[in-house]
Tab-separated table of N, CA and C in Angstrom:
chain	number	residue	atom	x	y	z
E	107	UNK	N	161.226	235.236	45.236
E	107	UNK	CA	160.286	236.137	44.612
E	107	UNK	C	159.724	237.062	45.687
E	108	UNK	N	159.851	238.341	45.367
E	108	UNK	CA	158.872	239.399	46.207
E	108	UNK	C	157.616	239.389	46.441
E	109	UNK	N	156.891	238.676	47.151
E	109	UNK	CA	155.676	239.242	47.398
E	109	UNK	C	155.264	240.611	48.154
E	110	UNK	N	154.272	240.922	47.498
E	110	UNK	CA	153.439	241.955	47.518
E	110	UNK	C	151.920	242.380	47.646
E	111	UNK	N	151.652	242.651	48.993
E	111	UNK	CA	150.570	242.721	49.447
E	111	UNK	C	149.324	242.962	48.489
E	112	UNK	N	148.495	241.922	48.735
E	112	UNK	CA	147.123	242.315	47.890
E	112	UNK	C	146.771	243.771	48.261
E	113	UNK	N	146.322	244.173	48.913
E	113	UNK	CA	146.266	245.636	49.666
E	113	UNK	C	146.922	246.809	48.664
E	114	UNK	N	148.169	246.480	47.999
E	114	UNK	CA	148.810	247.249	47.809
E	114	UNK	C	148.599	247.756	45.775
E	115	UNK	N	147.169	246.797	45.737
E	115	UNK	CA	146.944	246.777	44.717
E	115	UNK	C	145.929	247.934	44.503
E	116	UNK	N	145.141	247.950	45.572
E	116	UNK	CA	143.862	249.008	45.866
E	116	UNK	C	144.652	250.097	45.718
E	117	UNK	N	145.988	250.752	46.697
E	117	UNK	CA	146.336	251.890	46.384
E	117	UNK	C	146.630	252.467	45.141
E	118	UNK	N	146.719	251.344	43.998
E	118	UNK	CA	147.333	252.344	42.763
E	118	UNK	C	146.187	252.159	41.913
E	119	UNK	N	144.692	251.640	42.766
E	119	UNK	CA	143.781	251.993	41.965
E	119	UNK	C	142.764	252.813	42.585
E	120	UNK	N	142.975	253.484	43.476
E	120	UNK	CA	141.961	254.073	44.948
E	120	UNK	C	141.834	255.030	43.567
E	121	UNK	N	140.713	256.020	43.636
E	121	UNK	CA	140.451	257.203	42.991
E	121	UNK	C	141.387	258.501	44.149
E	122	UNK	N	141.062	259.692	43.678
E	122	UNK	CA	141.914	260.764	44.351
E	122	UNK	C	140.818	261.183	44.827
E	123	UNK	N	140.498	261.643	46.122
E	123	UNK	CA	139.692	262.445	46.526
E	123	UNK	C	140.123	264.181	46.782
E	124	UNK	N	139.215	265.020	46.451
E	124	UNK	CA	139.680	266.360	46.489
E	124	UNK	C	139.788	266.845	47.872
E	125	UNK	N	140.746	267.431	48.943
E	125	UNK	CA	141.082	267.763	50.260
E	125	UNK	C	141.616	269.278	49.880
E	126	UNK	N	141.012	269.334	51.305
E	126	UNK	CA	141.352	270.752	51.316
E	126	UNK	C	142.977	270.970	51.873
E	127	UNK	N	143.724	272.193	51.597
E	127	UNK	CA	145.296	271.697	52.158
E	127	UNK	C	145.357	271.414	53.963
E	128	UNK	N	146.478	270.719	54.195
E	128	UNK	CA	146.248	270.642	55.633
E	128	UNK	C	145.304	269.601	56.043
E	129	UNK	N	144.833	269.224	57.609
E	129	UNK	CA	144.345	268.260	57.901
E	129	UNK	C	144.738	267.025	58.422
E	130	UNK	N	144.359	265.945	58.523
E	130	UNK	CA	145.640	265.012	59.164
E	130	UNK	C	145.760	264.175	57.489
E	131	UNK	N	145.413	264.244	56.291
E	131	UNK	CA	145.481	263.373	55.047
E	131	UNK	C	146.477	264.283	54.493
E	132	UNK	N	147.424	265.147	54.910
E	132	UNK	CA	147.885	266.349	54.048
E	132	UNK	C	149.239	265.725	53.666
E	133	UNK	N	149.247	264.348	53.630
E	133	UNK	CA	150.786	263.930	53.202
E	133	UNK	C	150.327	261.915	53.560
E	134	UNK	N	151.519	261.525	52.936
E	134	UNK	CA	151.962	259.919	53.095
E	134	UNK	C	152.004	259.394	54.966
E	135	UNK	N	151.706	258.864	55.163
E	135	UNK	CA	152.076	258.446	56.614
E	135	UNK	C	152.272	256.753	57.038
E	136	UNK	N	153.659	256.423	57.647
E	136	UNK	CA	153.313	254.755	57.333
E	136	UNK	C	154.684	254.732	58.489
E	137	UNK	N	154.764	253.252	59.046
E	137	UNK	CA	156.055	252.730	59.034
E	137	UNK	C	157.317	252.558	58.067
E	138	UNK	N	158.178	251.934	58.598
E	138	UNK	CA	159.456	251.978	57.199
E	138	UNK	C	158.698	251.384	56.338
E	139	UNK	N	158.332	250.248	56.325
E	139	UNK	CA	157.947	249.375	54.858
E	139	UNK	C	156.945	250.408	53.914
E	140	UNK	N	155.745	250.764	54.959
E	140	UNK	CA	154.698	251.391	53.782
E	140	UNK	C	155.619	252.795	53.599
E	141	UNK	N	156.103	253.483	54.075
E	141	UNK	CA	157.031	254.829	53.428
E	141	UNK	C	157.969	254.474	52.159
E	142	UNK	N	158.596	253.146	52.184
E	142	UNK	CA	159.269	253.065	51.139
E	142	UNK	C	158.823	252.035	49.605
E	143	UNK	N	157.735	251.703	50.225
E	143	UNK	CA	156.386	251.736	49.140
E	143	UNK	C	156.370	252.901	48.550
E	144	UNK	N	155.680	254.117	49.178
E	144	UNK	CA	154.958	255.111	49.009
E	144	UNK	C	156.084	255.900	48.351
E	145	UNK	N	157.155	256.198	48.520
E	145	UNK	CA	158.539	256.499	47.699
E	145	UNK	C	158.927	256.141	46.404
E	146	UNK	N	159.123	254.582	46.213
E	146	UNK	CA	159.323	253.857	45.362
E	146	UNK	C	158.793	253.099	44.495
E	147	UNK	N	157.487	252.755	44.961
E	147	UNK	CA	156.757	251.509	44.422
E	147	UNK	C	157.100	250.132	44.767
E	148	UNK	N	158.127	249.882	45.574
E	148	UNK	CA	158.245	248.730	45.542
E	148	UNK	C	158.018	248.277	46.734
E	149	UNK	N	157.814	246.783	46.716
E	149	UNK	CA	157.399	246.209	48.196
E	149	UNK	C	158.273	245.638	48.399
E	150	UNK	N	158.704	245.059	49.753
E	150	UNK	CA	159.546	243.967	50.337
E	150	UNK	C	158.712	242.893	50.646
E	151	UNK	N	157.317	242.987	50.995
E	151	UNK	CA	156.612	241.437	51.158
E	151	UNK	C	156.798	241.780	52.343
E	152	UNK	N	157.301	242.745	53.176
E	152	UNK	CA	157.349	242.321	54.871
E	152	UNK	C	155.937	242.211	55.422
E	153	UNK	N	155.995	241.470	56.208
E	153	UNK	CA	154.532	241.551	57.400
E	153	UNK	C	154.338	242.418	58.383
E	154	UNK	N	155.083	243.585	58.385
E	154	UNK	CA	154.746	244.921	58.914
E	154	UNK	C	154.046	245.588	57.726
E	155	UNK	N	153.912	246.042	57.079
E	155	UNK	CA	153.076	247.104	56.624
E	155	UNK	C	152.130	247.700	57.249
E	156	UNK	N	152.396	249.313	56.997
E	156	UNK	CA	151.437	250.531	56.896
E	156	UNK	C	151.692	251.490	56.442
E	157	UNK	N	150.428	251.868	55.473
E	157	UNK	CA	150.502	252.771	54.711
E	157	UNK	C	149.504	253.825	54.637
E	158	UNK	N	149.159	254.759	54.974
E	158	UNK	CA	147.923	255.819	55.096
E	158	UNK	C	148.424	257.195	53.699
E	159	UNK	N	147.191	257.132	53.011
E	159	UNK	CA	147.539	257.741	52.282
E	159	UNK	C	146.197	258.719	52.058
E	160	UNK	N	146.299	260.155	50.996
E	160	UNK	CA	144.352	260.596	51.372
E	160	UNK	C	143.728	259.524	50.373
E	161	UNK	N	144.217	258.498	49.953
E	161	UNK	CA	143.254	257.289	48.895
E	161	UNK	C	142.790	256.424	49.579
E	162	UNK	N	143.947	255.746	50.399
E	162	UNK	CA	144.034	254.704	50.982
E	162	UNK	C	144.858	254.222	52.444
E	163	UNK	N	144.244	253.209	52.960
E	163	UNK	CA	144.749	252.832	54.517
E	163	UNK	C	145.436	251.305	54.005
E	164	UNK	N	146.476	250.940	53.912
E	164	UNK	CA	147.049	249.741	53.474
E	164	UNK	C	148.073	249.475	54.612
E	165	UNK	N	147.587	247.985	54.980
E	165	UNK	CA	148.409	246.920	55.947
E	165	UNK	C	148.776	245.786	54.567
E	166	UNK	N	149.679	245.020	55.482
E	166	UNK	CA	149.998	243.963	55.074
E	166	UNK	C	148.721	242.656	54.574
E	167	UNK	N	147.729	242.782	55.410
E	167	UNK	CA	146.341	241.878	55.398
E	167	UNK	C	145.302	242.678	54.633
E	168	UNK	N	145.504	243.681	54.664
E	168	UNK	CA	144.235	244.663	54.503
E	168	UNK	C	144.089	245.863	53.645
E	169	UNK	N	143.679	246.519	52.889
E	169	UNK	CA	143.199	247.383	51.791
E	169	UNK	C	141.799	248.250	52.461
E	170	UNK	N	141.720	249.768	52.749
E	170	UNK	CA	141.196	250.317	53.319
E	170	UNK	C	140.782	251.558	52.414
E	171	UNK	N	140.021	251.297	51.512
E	171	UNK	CA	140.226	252.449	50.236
E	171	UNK	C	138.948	253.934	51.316
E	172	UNK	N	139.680	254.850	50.938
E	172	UNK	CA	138.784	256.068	51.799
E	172	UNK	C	137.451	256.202	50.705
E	173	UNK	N	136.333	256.348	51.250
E	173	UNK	CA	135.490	257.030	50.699
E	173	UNK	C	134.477	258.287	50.807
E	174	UNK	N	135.012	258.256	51.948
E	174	UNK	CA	134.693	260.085	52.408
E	174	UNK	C	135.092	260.265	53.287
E	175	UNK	N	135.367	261.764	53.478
E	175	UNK	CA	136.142	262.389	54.481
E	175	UNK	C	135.351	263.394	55.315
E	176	UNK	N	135.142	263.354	56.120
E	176	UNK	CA	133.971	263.778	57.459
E	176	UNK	C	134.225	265.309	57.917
E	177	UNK	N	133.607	265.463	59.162
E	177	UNK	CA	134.072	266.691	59.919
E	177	UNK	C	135.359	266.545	60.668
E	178	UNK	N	136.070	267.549	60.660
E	178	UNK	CA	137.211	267.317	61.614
E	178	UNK	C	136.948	268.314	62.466
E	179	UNK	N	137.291	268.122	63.666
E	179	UNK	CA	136.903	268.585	65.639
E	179	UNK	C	138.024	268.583	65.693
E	180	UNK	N	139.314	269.513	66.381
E	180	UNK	CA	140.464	269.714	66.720
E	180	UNK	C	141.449	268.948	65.529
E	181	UNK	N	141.806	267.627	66.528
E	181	UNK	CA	142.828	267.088	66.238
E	181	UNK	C	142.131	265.746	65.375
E	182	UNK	N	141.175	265.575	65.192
E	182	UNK	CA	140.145	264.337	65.061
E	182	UNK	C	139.447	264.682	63.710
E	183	UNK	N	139.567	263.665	62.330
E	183	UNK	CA	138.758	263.828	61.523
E	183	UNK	C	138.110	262.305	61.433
E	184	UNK	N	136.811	262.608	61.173
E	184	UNK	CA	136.226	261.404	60.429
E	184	UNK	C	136.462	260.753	59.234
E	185	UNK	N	136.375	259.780	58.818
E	185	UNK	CA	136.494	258.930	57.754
E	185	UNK	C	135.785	257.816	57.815
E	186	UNK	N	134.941	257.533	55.832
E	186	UNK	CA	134.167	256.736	56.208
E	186	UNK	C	135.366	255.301	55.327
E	187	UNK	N	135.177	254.374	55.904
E	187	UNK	CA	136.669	253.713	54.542
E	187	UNK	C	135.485	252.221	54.249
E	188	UNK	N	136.343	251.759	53.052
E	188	UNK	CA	135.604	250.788	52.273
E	188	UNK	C	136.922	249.401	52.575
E	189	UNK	N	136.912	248.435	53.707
E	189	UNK	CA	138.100	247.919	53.676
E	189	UNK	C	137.658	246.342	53.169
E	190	UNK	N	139.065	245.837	52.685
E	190	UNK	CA	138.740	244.440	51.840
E	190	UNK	C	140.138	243.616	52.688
E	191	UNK	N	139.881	242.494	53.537
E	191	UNK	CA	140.978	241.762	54.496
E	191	UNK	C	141.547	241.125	53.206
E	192	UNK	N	143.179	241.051	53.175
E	192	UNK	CA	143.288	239.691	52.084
E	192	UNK	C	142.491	238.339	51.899
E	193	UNK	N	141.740	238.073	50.440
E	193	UNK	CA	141.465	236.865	50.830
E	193	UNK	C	139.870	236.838	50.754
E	194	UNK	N	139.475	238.229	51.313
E	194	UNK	CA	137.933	238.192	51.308
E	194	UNK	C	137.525	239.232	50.762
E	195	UNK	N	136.216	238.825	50.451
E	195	UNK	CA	135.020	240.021	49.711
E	195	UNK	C	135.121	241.510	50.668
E	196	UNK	N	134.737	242.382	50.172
E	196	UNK	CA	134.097	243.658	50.640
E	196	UNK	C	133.714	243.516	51.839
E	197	UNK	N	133.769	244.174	53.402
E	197	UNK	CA	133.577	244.076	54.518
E	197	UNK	C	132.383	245.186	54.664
E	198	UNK	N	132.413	245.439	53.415
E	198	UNK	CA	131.650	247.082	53.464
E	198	UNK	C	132.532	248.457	54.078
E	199	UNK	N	131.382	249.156	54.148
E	199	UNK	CA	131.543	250.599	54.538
E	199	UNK	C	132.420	250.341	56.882
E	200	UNK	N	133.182	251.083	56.786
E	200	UNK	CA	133.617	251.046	58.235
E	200	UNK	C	133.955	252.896	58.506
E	201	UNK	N	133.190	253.201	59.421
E	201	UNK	CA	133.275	254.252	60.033
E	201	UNK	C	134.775	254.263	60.963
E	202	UNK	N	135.592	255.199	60.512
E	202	UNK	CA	137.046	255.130	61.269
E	202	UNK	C	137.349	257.067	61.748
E	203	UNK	N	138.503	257.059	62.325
E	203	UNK	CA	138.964	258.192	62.532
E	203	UNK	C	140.039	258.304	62.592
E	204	UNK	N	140.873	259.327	61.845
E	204	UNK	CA	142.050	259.693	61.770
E	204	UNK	C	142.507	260.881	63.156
E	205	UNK	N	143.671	260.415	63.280
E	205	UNK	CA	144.000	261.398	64.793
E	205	UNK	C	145.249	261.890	64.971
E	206	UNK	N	145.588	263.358	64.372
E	206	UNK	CA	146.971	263.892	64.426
E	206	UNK	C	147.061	263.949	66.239
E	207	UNK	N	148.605	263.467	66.344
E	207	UNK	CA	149.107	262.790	67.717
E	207	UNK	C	150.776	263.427	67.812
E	208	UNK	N	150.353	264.307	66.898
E	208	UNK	CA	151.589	265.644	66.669
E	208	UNK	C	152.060	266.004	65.752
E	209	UNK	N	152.914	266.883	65.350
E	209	UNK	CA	153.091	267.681	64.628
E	209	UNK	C	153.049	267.012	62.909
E	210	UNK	N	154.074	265.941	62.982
E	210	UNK	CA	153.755	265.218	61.692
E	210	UNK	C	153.779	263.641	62.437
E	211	UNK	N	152.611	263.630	62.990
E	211	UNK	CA	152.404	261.998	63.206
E	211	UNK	C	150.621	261.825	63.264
E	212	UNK	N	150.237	260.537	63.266
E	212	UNK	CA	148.738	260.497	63.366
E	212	UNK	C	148.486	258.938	63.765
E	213	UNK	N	147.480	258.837	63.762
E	213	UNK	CA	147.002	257.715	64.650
E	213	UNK	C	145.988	257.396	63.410
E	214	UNK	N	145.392	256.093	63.672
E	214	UNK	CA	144.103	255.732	62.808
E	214	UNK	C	142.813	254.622	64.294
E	215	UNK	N	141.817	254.945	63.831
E	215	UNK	CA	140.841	254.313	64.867
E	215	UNK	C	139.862	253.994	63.895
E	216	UNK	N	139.573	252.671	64.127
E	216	UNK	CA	138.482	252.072	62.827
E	216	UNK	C	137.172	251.990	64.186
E	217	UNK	N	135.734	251.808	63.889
E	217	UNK	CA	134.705	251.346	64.173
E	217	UNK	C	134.761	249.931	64.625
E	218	UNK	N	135.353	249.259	63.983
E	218	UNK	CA	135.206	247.697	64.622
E	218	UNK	C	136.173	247.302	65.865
E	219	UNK	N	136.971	248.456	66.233
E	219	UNK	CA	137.903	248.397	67.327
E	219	UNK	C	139.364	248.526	67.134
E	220	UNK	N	139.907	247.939	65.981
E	220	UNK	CA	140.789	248.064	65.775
E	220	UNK	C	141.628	249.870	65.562
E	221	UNK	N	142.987	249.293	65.559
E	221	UNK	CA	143.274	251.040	66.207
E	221	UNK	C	145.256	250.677	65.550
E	222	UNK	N	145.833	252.085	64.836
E	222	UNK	CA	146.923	252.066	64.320
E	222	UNK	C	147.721	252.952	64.293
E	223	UNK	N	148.833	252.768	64.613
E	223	UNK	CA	149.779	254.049	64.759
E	223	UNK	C	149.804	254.270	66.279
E	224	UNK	N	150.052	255.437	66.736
E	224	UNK	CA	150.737	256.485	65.785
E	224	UNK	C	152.498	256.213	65.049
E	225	UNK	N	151.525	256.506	63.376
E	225	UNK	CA	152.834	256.482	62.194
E	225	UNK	C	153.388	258.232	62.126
E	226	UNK	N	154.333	258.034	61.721
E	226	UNK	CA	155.029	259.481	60.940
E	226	UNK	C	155.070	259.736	60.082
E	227	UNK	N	155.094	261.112	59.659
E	227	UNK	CA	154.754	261.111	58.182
E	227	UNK	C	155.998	261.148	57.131
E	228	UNK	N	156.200	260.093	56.327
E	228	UNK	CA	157.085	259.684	55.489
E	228	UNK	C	157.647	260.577	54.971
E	229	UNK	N	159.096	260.603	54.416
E	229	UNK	CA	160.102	261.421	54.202
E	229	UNK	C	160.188	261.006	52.798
């Protein structure tokens, strides 16, 4: 049987937030697994996952639903995200930052230290 990340449940219920075009949210961004999520719908259950989307930040452990989107300074936007670890309640609100790291790639930097990518942006 396929399992499929709890995480991956938040993305097909995140709300849409309105963005302006461009920015570092201006498309899908993940490793293989979360790109062919984000393609298909379907999961493999792997324990790599990542998935950055303008809804949502989805790992394999973790569900990162966005809830606002900040100032962006160059290459650097803010984000405030709402993340839920598999397994547990609401962690609350986490102050993070998104970080284009080139042309179509980006980085992610959360408040609590943790730090991701740089992913590419899915095909």
């Amino acid at each position: 049987m396929m399992r499929r990340p709890l995480a991956l449940l938040v993305l097909m219920a995140a709300p849409t937030l309105a963005q302006a075009a461009g920015g570092p949210l201006d498309g899908n961004y993940g490793n293989k697994e979360g790109c062919i999520y984000a393609r298909t719908g379907d999961s493999s259950g792997a324990d790599d996952f990542f998935l950055l989307t303008k809804e949502a930040l989805t790992t394999s452990v973790a569900a990162c639903e966005i809830k606002k989107i900040g100032k962006t300074r160059g290459d650097t936007t803010d984000v405030t995200f709402s993340c839920q670890a598999e397994g547990e309640d609401s962690g609350g609100d986490i102050a993070g930052k998104v970080i284009r790291t080139g042309k179509d790639a980006v980085k992610v930097t959360m408040g609590d230290g943790s730090s991701y990518g740089p992913y590419k942006r899915c095909k």
